[in-house]
Tab-separated table of C-alpha atoms in Angstrom:
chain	number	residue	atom	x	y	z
A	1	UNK	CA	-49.348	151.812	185.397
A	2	UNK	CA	-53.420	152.845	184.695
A	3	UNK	CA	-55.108	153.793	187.838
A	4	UNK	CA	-58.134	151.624	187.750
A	5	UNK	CA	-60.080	153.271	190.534
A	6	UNK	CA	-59.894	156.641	188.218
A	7	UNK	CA	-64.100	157.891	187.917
A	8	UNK	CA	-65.448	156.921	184.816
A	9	UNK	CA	-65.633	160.425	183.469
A	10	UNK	CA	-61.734	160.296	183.914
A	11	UNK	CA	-60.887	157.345	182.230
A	12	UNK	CA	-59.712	157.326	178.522
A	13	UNK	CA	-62.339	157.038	175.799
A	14	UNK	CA	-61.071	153.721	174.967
A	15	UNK	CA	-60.976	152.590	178.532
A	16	UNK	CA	-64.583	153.877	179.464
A	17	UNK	CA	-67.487	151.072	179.834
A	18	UNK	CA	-70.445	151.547	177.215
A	19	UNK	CA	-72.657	150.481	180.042
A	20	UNK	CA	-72.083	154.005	181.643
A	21	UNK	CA	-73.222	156.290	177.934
A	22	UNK	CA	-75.938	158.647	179.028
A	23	UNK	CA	-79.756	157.513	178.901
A	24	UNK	CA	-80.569	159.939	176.217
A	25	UNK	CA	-77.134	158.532	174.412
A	26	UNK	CA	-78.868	154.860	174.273
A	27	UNK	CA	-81.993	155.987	173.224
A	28	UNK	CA	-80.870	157.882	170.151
A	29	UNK	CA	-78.437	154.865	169.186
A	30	UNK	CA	-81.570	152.128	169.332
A	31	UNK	CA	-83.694	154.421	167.095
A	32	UNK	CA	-81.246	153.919	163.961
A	33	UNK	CA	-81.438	150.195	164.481
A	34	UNK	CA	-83.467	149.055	161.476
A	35	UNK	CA	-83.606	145.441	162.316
A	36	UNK	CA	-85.314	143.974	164.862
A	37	UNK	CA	-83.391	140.989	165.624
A	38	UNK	CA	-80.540	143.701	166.033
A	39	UNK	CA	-82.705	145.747	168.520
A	40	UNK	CA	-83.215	142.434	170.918
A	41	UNK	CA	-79.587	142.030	170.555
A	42	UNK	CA	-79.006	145.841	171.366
A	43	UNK	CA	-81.282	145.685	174.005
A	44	UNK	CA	-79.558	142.534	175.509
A	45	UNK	CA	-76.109	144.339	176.545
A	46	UNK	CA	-77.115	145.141	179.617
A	47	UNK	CA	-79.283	146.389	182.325
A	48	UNK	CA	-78.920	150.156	181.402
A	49	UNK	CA	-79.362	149.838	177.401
A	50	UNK	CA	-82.164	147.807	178.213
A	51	UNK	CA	-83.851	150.266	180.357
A	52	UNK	CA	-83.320	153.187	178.144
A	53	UNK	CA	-84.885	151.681	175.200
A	54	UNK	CA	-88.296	150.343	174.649
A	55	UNK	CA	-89.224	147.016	174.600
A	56	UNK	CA	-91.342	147.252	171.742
A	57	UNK	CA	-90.419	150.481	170.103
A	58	UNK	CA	-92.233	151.638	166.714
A	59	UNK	CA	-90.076	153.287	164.978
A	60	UNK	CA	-88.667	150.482	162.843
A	61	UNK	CA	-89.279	150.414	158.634
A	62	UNK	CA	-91.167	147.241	157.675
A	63	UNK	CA	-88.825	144.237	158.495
A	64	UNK	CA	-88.263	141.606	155.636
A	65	UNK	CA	-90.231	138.372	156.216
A	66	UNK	CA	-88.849	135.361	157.830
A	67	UNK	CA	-89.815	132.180	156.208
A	68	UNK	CA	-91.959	130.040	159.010
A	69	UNK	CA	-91.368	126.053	158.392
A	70	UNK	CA	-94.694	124.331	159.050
A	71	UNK	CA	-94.909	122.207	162.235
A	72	UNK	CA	-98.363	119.379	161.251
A	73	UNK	CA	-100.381	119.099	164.636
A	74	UNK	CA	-100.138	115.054	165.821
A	75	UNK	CA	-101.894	114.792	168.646
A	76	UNK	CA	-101.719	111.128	169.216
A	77	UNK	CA	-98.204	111.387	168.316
A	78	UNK	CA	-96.357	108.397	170.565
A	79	UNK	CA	-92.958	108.773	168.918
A	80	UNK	CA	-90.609	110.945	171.471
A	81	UNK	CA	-88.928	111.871	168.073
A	82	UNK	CA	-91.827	113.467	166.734
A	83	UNK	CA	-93.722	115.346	169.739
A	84	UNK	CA	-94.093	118.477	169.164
A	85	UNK	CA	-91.923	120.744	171.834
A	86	UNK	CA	-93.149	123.961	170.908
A	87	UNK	CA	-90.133	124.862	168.715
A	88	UNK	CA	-90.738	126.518	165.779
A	89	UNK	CA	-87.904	127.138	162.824
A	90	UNK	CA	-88.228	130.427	160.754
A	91	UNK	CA	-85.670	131.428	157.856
A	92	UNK	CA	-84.411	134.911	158.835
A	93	UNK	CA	-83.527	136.433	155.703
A	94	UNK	CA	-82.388	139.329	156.279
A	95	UNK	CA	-79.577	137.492	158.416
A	96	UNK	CA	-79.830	134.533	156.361
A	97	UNK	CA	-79.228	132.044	159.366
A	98	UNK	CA	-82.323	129.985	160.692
A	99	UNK	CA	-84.157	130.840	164.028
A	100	UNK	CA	-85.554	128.822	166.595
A	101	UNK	CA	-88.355	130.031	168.625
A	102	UNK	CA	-89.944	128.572	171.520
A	103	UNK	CA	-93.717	128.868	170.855
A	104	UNK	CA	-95.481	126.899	172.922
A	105	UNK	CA	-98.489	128.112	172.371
A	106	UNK	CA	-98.465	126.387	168.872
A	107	UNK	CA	-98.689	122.895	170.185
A	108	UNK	CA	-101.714	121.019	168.535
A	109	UNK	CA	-102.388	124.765	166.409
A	110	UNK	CA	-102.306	124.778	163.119
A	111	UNK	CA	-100.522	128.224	161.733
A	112	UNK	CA	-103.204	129.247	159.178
A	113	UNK	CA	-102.033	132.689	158.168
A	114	UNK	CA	-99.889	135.406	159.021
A	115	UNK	CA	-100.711	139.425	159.303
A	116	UNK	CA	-98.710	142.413	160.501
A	117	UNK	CA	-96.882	140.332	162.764
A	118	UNK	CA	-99.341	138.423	163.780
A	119	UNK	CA	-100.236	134.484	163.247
A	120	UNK	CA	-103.627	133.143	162.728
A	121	UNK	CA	-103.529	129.777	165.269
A	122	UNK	CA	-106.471	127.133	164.744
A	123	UNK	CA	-106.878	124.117	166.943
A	124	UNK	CA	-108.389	121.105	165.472
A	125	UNK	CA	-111.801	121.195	163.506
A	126	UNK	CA	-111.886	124.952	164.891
A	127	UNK	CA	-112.956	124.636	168.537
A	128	UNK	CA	-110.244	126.945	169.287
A	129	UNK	CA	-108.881	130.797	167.614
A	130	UNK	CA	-106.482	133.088	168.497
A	131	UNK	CA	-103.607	135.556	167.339
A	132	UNK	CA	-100.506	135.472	168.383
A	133	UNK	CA	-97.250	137.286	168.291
A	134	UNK	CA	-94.137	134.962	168.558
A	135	UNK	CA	-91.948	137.676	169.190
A	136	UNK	CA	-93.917	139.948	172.400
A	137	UNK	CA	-95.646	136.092	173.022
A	138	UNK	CA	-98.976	138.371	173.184
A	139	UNK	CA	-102.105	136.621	172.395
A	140	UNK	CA	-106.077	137.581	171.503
A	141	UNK	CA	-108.754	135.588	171.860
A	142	UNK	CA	-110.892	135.199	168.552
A	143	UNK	CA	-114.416	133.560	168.283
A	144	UNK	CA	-114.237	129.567	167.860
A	145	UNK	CA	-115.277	128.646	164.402
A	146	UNK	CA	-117.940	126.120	166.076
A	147	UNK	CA	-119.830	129.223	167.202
A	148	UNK	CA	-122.544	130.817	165.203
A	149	UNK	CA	-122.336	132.908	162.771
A	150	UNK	CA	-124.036	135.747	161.634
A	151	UNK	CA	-124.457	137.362	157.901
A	152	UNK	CA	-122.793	140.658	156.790
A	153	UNK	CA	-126.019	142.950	157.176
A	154	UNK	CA	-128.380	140.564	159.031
A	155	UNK	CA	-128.058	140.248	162.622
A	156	UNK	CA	-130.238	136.886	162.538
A	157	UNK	CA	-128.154	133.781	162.952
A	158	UNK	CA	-126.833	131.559	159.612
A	159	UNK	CA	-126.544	128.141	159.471
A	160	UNK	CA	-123.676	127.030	161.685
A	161	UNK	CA	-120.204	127.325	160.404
A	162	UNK	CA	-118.703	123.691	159.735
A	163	UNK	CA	-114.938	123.912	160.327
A	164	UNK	CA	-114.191	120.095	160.310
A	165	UNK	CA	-113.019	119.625	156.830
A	166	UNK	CA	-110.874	122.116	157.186
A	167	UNK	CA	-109.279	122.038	160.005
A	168	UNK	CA	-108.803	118.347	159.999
A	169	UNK	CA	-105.480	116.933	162.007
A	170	UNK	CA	-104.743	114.659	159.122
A	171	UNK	CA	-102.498	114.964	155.787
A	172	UNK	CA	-103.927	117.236	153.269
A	173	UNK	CA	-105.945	119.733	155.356
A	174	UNK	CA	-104.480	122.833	156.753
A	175	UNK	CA	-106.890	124.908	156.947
A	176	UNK	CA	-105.666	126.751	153.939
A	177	UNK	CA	-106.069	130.634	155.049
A	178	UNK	CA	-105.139	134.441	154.534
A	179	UNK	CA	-106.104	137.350	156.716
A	180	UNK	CA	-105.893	141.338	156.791
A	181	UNK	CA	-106.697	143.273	159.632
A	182	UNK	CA	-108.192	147.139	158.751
A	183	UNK	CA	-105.982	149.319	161.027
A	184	UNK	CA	-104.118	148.715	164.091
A	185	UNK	CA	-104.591	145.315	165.882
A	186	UNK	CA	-104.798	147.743	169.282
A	187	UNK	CA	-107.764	149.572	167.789
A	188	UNK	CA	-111.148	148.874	169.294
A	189	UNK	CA	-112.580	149.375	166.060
A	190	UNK	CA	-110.229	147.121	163.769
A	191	UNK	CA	-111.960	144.232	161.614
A	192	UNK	CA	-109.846	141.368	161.045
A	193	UNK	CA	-111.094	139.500	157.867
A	194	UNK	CA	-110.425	135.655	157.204
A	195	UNK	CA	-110.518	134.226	154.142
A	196	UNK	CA	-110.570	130.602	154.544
A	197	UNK	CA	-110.479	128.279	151.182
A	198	UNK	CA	-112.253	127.919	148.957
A	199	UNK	CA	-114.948	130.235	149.936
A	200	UNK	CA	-115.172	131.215	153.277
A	201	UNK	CA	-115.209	135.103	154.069
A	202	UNK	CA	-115.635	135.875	157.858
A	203	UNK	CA	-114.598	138.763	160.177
A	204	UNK	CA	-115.049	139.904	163.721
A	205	UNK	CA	-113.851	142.463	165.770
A	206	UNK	CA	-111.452	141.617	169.116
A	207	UNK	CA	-114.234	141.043	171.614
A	208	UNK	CA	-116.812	139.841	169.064
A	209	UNK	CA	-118.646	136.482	170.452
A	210	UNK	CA	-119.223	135.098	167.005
A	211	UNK	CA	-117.924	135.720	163.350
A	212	UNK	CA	-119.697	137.886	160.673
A	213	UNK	CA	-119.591	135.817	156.896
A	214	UNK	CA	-119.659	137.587	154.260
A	215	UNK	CA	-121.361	136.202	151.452
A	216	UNK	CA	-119.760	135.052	147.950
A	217	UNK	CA	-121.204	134.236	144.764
A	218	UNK	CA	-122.696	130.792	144.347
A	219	UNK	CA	-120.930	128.320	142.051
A	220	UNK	CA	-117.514	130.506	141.884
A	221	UNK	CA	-114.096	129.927	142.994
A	222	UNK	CA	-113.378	132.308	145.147
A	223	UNK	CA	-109.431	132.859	144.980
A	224	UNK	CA	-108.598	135.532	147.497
A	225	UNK	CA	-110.365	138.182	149.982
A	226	UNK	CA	-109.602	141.634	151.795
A	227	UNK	CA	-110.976	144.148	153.458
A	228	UNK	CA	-110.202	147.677	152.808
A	229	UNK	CA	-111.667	151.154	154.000
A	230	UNK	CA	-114.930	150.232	154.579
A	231	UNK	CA	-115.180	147.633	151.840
A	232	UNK	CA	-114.203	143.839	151.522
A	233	UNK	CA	-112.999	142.864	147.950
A	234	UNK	CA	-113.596	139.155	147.131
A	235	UNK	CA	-111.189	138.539	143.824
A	236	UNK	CA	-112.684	135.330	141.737
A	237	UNK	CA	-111.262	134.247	137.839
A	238	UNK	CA	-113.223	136.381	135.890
A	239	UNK	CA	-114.093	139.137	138.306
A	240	UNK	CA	-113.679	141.245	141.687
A	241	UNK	CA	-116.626	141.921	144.006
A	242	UNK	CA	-116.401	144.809	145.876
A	243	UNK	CA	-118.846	145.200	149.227
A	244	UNK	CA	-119.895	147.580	151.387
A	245	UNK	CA	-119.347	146.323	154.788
A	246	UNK	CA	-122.162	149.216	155.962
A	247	UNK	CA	-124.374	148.224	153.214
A	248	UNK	CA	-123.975	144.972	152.186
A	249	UNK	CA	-126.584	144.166	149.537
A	250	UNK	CA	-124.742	146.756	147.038
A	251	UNK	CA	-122.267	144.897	145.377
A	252	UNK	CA	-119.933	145.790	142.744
A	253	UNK	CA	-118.946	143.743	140.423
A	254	UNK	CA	-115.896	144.259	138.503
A	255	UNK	CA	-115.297	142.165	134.943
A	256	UNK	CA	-111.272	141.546	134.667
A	257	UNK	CA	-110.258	142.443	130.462
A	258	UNK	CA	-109.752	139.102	128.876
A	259	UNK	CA	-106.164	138.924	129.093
A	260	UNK	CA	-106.496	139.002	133.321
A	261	UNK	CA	-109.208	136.222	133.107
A	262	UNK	CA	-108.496	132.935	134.984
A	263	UNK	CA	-104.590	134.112	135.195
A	264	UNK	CA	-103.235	133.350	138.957
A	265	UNK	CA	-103.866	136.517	141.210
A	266	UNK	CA	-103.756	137.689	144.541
A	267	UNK	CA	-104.356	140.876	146.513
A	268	UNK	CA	-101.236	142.098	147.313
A	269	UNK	CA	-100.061	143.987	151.187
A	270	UNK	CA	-97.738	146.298	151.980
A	271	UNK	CA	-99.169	149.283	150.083
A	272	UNK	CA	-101.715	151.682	150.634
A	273	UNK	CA	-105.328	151.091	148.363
A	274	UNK	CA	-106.173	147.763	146.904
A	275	UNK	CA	-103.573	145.699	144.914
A	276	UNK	CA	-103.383	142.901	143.108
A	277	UNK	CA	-100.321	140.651	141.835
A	278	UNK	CA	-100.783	138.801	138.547
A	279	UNK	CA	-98.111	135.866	137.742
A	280	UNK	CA	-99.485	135.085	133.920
A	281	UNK	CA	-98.684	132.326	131.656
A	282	UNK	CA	-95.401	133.291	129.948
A	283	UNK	CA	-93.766	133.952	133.508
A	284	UNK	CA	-94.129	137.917	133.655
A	285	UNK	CA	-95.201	139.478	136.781
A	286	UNK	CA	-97.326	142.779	137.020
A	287	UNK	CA	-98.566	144.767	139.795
A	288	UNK	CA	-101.675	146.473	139.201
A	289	UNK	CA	-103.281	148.996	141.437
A	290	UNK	CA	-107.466	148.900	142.167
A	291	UNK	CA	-109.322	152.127	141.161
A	292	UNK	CA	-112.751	153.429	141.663
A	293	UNK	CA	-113.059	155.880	139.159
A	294	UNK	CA	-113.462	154.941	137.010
A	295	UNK	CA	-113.681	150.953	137.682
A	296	UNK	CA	-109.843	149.837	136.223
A	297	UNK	CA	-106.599	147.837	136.881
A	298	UNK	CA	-103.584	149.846	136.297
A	299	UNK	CA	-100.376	148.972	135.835
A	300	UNK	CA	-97.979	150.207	138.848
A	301	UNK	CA	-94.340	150.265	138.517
A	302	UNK	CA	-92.562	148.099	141.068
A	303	UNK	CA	-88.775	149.167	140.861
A	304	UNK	CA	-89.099	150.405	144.639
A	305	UNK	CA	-90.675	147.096	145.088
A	306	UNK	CA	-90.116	143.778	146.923
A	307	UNK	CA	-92.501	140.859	146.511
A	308	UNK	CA	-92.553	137.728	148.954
A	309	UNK	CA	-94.367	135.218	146.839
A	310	UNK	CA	-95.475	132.095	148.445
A	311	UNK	CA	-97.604	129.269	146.527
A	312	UNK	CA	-100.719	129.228	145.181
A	313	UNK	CA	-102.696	128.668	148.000
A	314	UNK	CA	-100.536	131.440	150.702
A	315	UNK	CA	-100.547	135.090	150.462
A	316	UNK	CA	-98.574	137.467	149.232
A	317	UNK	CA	-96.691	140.533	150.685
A	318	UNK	CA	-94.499	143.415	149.669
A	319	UNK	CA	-92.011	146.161	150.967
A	320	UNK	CA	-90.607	148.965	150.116
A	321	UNK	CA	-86.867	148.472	149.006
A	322	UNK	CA	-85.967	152.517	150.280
A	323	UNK	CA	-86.304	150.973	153.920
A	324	UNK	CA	-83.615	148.625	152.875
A	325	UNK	CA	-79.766	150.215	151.714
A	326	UNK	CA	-78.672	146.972	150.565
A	327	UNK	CA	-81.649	145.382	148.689
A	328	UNK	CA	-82.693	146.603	144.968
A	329	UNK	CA	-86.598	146.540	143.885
A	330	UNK	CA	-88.420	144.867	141.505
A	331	UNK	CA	-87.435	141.308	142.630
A	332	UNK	CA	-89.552	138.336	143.717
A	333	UNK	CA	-88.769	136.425	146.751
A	334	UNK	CA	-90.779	132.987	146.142
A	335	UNK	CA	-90.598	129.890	148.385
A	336	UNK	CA	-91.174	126.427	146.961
A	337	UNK	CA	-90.950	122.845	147.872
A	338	UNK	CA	-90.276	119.630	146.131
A	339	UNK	CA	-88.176	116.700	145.810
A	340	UNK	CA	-84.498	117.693	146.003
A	341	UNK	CA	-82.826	114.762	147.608
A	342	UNK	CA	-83.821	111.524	145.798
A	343	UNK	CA	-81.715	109.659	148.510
A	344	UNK	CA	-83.172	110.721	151.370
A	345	UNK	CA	-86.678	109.102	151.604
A	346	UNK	CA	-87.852	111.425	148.726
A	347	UNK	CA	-89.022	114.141	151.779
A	348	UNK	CA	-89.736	117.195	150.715
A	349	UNK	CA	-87.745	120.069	151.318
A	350	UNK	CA	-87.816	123.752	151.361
A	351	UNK	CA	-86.440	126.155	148.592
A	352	UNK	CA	-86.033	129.961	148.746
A	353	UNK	CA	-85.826	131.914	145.566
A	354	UNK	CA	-84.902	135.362	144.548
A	355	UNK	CA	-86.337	136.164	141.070
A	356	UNK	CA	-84.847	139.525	139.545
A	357	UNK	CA	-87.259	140.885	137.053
A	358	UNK	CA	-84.715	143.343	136.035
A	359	UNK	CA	-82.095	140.785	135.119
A	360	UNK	CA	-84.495	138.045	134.205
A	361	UNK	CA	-82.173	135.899	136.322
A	362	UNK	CA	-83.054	133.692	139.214
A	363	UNK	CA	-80.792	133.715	142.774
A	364	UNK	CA	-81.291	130.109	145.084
A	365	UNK	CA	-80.790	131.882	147.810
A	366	UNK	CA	-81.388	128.335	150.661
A	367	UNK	CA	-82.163	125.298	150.162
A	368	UNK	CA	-83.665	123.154	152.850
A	369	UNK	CA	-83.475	125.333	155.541
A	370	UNK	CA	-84.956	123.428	158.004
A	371	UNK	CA	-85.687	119.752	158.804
A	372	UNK	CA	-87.583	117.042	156.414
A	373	UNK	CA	-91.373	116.912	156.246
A	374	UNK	CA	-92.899	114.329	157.044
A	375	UNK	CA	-96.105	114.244	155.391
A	376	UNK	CA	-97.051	114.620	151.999
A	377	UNK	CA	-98.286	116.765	149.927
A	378	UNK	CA	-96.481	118.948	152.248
A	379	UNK	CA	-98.049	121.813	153.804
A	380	UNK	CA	-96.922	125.233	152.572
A	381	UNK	CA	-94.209	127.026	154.316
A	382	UNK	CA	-95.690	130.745	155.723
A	383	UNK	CA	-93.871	134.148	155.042
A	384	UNK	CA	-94.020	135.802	158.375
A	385	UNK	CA	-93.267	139.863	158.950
A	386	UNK	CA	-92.075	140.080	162.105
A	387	UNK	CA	-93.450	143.468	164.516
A	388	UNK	CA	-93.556	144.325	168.035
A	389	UNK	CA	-97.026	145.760	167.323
């Protein structure tokens, strides 16, 4: 018969509780968790694991993006049905099961954009801005877009930034959005940029009382913005602007050849310089990289690639398949909704797609992962990266 008051160090291996491994042990095992869903899990075994691992540790690769389902603000809402609790539904895809998050510091936001782990929240018509992080729950404060605002290079004020029409609470206006931060949210010095559609530019540093806009050109669609290394990058049709955040009124302008006129772009994160991801007419793809000198677009291989595409109007992101054993490169990841269900109410639903470029085959990887929409046109789903940073 086993003695079960033998010490621990006594007991056979298989007997021996995994609550009792050494500190050091635990430690060593959480750094070769990749994922970070995993490392809550790992973290949740018990009192000692917990304590011997960090609660936000940095060592993991970039994590693949969850899919965030929209959640449209209705503040007069009277239906019990259709408050909003503060539960939010994001695709994990990595996992490929749906999570639920309790966020209540969405309720009445809208989610405008998504950065580095970070989501851009907006209250109605702008009176309110803030990051958050749905996974630490940490949150910084960000000017109000009802404040002032000042020009890139002129500490005068402008003419006051209108945020009504678009931040509006009804159907059709989401305050359509991307943003890029310059280094480390933590940094005293890091400029978060906010492109806001159609031509909107601002930034600010955490702490700022105000935003900074940065002017575009007059009477052109301005289809994405970024900031990079000292400069911001404004990418219209025909051309890319490049500015000098330190000297504003020297502005390069950079003619696209005619075959990259008017085709759908976007700058493109998760790589280090400036990028920019072409979808042209006859369905290829290309990746080209920004250069100085001289002024060109070159064509960058993406086999070590993985794009997250979302719609026209949300940005786009990329990893680095090496971080990931089981995934391949040069494959799109695009989400997409539309009418799948005639019989139900013709609601829009969500799609995820995986596109392999290699293969020239497309994967449906979920459809409808979360609940109907109820408004219409429905607002975009949000690829989200989660990060403890």
């Amino acid at each position: 018969m086993e003695d079960n008051n033998m010490p621990e160090e006594d007991l056979p291996f298989q007997f021996r509780d995994w609550a009792y491994l050494p500190p050091v042990v635990v430690e060593l095992i959480s750094k070769k968790v990749k994922s970070i869903t995993d490392y809550v899990q790992f973290r949740a075994v018990c009192s000692t694991w917990r304590s011997a691992s960090l609660p936000n540790s940095s060592h993991f690769p970039p994590q693949l993006p969850w899919l965030m389902l929209p959640f449209e603000p209705r503040p007069n809402q009277t239906d019990p049905d259709e408050k909003d609790n503060g539960i939010r539904l994001l695709y994990d895809l990595w996992e490929g099961k749906m999570r639920r998050l309790y966020l209540p510091e969405t309720i009445d936001m809208m989610c405008c954009a998504s950065y580095h782990g970070w989501l851009l929240l907006v209250s109605v018509k702008g009176r309110e801005v803030f990051l958050l992080n749905p996974l630490t729950r940490d949150r910084i404060q960000l000017p109000p877009f009802t404040s002032p605002v000042k020009l890139l290079g002129n500490d005068s004020d402008s003419p006051k930034f209108d945020a009504t029409t678009y931040f509006e609470s009804h159907h059709g206006c989401f305050g359509k959005s991307t943003m890029t931060f310059s280094v480390d949210i933590t940094d005293p010095n890091c400029m978060i940029t906010v492109f806001i559609r159609p031509y909107r530019v601002i930034c600010c540093r955490v702490g700022d009382s105000c935003w900074t806009r940065v002017l575009s050109r007059r009477n052109r669609y301005l289809i994405d913005a970024t900031y990079y290394n000292g400069q911001f990058y404004l990418l219209y049709g025909e051309a890319m602007d490049i500015i000098k955040s330190n000297k504003p009124e020297e502005r390069i302008v950079f003619n696209f050849e005619p075959e990259l006129k008017y085709v759908r772009m976007h700058f493109l994160d998760g790589k280090s310089g400036i990028y920019v991801v072409a979808f042209h007419p006859d369905g290829n793809v290309e990746v080209y990289q920004f250069q100085e000198q001289p002024l060109k677009l070159k064509v960058t291989g993406t086999s070590d690639t993985i794009i997250f595409s979302g719609c026209i109007i949300r940005p786009h992101l990329a990893i680095c398949s090496d971080d990931w054993d089981s995934l391949d490169g040069d494959c799109i990841y695009m989400e997409n909704n539309g009418l799948f269900n005639v019989e139900e109410s013709r609601r829009p639903h969500y799609s995820i797609f995986a596109f392999d470029r290699d293969a020239n085959e497309i994967e449906h990887i979920v459809r409808n992962p979360g609940k109907k929409q109820l408004c219409w046109p429905p607002e975009p789903a949000l690829w989200f990266q989660p990060s403890f940073m």
